[in-house]
Coordinates of C-alpha atoms in Angstrom, one line a residue:
X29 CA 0.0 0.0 0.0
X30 CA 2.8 2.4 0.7
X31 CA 4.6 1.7 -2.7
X32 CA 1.1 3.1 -4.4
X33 CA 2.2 6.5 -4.4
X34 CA 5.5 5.5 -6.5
X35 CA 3.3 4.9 -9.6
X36 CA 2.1 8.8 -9.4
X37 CA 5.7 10.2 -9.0
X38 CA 6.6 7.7 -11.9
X39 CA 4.1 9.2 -14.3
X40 CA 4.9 12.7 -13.6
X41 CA 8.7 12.3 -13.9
X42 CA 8.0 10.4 -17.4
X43 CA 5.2 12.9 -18.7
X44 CA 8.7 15.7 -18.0
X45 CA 10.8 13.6 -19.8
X46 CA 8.1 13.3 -23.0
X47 CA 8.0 17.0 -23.0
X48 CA 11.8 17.9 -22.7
X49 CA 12.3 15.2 -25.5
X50 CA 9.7 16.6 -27.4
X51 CA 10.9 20.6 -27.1
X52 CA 15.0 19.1 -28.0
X53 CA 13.6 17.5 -30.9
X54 CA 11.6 21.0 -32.2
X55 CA 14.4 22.7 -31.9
X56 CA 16.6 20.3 -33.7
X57 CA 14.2 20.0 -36.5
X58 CA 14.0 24.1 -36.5
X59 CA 18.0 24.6 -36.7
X60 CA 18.2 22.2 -39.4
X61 CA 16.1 24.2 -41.7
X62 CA 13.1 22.2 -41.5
X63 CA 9.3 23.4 -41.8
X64 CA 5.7 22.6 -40.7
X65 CA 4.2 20.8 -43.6
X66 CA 0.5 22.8 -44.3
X67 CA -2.5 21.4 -46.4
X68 CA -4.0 24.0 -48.3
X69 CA -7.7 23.8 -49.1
X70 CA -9.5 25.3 -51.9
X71 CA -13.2 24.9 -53.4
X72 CA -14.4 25.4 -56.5
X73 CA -18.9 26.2 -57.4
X74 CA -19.7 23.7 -59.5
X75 CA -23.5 24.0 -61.1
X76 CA -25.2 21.0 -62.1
X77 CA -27.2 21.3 -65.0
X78 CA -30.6 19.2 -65.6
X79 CA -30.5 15.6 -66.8
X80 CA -33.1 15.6 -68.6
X81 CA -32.1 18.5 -70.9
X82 CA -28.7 17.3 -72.1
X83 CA -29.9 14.3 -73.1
X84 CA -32.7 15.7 -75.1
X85 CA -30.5 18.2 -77.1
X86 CA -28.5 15.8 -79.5
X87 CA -31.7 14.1 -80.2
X88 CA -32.9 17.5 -81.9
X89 CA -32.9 18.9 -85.2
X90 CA -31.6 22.5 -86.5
X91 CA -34.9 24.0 -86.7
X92 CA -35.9 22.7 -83.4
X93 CA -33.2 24.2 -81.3
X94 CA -34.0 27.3 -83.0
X95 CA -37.9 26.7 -81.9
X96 CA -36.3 26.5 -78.6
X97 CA -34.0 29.9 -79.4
X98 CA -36.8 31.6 -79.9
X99 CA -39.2 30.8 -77.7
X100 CA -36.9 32.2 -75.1
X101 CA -38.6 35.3 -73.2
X102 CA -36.8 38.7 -73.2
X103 CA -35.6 40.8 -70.5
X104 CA -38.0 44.0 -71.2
X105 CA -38.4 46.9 -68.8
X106 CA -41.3 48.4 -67.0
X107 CA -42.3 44.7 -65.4
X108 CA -41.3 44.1 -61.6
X109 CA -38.2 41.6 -62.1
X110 CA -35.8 40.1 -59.7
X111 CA -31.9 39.7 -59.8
X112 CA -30.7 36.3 -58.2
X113 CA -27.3 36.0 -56.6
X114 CA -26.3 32.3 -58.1
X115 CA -23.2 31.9 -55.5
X116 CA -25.3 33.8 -52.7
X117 CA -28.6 32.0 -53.9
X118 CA -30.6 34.9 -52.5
X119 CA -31.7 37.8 -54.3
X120 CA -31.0 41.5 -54.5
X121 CA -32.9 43.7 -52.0
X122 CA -33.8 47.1 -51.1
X123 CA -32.3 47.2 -47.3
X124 CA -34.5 50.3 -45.9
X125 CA -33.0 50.9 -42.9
X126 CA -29.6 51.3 -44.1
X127 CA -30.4 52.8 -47.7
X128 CA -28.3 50.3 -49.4
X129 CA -28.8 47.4 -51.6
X130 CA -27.9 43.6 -50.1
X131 CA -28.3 39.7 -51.3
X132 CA -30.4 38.7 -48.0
X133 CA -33.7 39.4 -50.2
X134 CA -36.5 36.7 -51.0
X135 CA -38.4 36.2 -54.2
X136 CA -42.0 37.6 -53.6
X137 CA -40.6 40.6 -51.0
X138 CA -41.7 44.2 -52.2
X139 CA -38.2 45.4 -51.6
X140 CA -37.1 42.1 -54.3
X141 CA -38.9 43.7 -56.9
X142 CA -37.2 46.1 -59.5
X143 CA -38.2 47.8 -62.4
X144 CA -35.6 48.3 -65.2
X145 CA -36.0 51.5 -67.1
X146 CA -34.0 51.9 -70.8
X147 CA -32.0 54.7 -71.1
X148 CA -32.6 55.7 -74.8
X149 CA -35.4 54.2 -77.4
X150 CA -34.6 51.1 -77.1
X151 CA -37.6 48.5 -76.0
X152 CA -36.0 45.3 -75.4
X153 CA -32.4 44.1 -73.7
X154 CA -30.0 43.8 -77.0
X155 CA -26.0 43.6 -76.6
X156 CA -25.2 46.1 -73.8
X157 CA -27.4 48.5 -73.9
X158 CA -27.9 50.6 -70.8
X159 CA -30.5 50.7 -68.5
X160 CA -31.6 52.0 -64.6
X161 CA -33.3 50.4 -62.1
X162 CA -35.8 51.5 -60.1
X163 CA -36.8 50.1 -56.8
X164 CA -40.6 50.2 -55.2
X165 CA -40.7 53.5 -53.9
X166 CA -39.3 55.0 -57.8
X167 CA -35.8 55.9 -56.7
X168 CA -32.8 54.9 -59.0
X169 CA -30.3 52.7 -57.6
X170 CA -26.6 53.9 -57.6
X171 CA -24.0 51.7 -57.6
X172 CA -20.1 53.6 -57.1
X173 CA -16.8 53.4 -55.2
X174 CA -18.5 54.4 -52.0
X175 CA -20.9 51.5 -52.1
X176 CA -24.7 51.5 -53.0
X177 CA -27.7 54.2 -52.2
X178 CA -30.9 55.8 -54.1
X179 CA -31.3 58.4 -55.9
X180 CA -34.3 60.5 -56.8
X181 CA -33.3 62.3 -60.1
X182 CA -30.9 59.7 -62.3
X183 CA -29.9 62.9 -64.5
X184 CA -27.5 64.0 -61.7
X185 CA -24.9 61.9 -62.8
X186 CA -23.7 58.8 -64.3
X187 CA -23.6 56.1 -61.4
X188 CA -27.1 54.6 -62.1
X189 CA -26.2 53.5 -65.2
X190 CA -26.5 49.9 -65.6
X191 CA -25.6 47.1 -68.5
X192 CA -26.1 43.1 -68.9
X193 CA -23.2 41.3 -70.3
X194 CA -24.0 37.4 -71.3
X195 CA -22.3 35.0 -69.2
X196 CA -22.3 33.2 -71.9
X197 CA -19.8 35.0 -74.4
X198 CA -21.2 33.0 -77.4
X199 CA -24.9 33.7 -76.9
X200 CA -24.8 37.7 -76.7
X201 CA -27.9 38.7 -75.8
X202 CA -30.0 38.2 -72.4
X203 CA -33.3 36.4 -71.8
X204 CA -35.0 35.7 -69.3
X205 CA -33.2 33.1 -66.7
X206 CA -29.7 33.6 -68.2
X207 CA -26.6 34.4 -66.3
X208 CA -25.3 37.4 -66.3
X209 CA -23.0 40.4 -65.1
X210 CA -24.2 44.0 -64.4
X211 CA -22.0 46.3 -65.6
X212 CA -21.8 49.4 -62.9
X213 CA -20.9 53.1 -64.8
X214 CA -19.8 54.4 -61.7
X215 CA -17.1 52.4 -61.3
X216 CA -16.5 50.6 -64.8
X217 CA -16.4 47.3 -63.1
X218 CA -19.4 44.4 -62.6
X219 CA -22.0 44.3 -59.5
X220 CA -20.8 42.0 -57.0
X221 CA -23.1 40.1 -54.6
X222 CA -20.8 38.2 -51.3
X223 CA -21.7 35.4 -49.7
X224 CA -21.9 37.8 -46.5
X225 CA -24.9 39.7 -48.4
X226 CA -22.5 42.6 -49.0
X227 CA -23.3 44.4 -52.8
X228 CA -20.3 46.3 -54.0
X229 CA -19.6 47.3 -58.0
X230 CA -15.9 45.7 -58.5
X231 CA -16.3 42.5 -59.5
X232 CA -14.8 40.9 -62.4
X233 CA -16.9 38.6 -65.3
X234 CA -14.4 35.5 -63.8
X235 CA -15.6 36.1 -60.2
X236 CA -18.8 33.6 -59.4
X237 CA -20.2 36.6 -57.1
X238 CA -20.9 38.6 -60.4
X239 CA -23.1 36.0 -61.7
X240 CA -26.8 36.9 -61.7
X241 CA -29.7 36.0 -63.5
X242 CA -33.0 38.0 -64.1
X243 CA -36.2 36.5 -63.8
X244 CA -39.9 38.0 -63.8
X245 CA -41.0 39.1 -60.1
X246 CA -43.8 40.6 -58.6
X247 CA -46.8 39.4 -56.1
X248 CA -47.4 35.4 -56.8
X249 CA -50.8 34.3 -58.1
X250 CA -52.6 32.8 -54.5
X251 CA -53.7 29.0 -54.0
X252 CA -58.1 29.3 -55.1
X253 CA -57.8 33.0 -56.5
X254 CA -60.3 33.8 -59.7
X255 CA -57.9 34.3 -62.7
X256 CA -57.8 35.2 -66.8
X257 CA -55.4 33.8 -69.2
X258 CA -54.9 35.5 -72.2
X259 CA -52.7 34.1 -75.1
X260 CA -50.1 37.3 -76.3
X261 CA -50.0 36.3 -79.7
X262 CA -54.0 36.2 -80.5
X263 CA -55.0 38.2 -77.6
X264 CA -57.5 36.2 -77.2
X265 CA -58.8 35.1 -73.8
X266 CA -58.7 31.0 -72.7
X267 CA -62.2 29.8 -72.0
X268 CA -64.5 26.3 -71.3
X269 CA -67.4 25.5 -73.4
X270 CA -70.7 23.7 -72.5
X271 CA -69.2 20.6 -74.0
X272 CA -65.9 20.7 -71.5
X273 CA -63.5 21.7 -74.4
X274 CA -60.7 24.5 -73.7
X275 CA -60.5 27.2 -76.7
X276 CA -59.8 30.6 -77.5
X277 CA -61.2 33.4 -79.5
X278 CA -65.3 32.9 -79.5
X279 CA -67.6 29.7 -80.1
X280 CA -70.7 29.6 -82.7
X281 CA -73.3 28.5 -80.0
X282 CA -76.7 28.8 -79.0
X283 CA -77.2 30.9 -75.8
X284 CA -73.5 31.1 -75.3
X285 CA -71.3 33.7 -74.7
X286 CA -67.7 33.4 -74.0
X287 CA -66.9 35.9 -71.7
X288 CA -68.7 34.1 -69.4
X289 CA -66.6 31.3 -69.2
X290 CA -63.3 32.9 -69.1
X291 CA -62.8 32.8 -65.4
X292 CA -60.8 30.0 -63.8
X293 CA -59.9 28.8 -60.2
X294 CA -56.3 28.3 -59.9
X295 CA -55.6 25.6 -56.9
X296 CA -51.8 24.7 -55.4
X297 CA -51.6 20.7 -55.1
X298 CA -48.7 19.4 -53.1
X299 CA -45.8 20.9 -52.1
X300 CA -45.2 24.0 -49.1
X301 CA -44.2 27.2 -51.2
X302 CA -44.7 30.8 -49.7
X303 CA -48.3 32.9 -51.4
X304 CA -49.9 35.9 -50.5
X305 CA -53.3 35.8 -50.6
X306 CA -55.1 38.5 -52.6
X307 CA -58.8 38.8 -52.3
X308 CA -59.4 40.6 -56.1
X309 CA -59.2 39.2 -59.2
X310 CA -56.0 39.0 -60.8
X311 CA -55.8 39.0 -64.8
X312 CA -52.5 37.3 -65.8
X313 CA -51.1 36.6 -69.3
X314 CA -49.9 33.2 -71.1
X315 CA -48.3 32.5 -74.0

């Protein structure tokens, strides 16, 4: 029993010993020029495309995939759209409180939406052309070397001045749903959205935080609201018949008129996605 105690002073002369070793041997290692080996990580944004598209495209003929081409909807100004950060996945806000722009913004948010006002003639997105953006409340957004802010009259200078650059050098113009990079006037560089939320305007077209793609925006049709569809090309309005067929323009019937049946109840089914529930009817177009 009194030998016990000998096993405690034994382990605390060895645990010295370890570390005296264990400093002689560092410093050895140190005077002979040796150094800490380091393993640098790095990561790369990789995007998956969809399956089922690649494997379609080969299957296709010329003037198909330029069907496809041209079916692809314009960018066009005075609708509410939204700019998506691809590396920051969120989407560029109005931040009201601080008067700045961020990335911490949401798809159907009022402060989401812009409205994207030409800057010449010009009624459609071509190569370039430049453009301002307007937020909810009208005021143009300015993008410089101080940062980001709003502007009431855009004629005071140059800094609202936007463009759209294809990510895609090959394809030129922008449509709807591409990726792209916003070319800031006020400091000749491209809109750049950090994973932090932080906006600044001196990015670079090889940066993945200039990559943004434009989409429509505006407040979402609600789950059992009243609606309209209306086919752009005819102008004609989509409506039932007594027999249960779906057809536009008007029907040669007896005691029939087709403005009467254009109205239809538009139901969610499955799935848990935010809506805002509007109690008017809301008239939305198709092609």
């Amino acid at each position: 029993f009194l030998l016990c105690p000998l096993n405690l002073l034994f382990y605390l002369f060895w645990t010295k010993l370890v570390q005296m070793y264990a400093q002689a041997e560092k410093a050895a290692k140190r005077a002979a020029g040796m150094k800490k080996k380091m393993i640098k990580v790095t990561k790369t944004l990789v995007e998956k495309e969809p399956d089922s598209l690649p494997q379609i495209l080969p299957e296709f003929q010329e003037l198909e995939l330029a069907e496809i081409e041209r079916m692809k909807q314009p960018i066009e100004f005075g609708i509410p759209l939204t700019i998506r950060a691809r590396l920051k996945g969120g989407y560029v806000r109005e931040n009201k409180g601080a008067g700045i722009v961020d990335g911490h913004g949401h798809p159907f948010d009022k402060e989401s939406a812009w409205t994207f006002e030409a800057v010449g003639s010009s009624a459609e997105m071509g190569q370039e052309p430049v453009f301002r953006i307007r937020n909810a409340h009208g005021q143009y957004l300015c993008i410089d070397e101080s940062g980001s802010c709003f502007v009431d009259d855009a004629d005071a200078g140059g800094n609202t001045d936007l463009s759209l650059v294809n990510h895609n050098e090959e394809e030129g113009e922008v449509y709807m749903g591409d990726v792209a990079h916003m070319r800031c006037a006020g400091t000749g560089k491209f809109l750049r959205v950090h994973k932090d939320g932080h906006i600044d305007g001196f990015g670079e077209t090889n940066q993945p935080e200039t990559q943004l793609v434009i989409d429509a925006g505006g407040v979402p049709v609600a789950s059992g609201s009243i609606i309209t569809l209306r086919n752009t090309t005819m102008g004609e309005f989509l409506h039932g018949s007594p027999v249960g067929e779906a057809r536009l323009g008007s029907a040669d019937a007896a005691n029939y008129d087709e403005s009467d049946w254009k109205y239809w109840l538009i139901e969610k089914k499955g799935g848990d996605r935010r809506s805002i529930a509007r109690s008017d009817f809301r008239e939305t177009t198709t092609d």
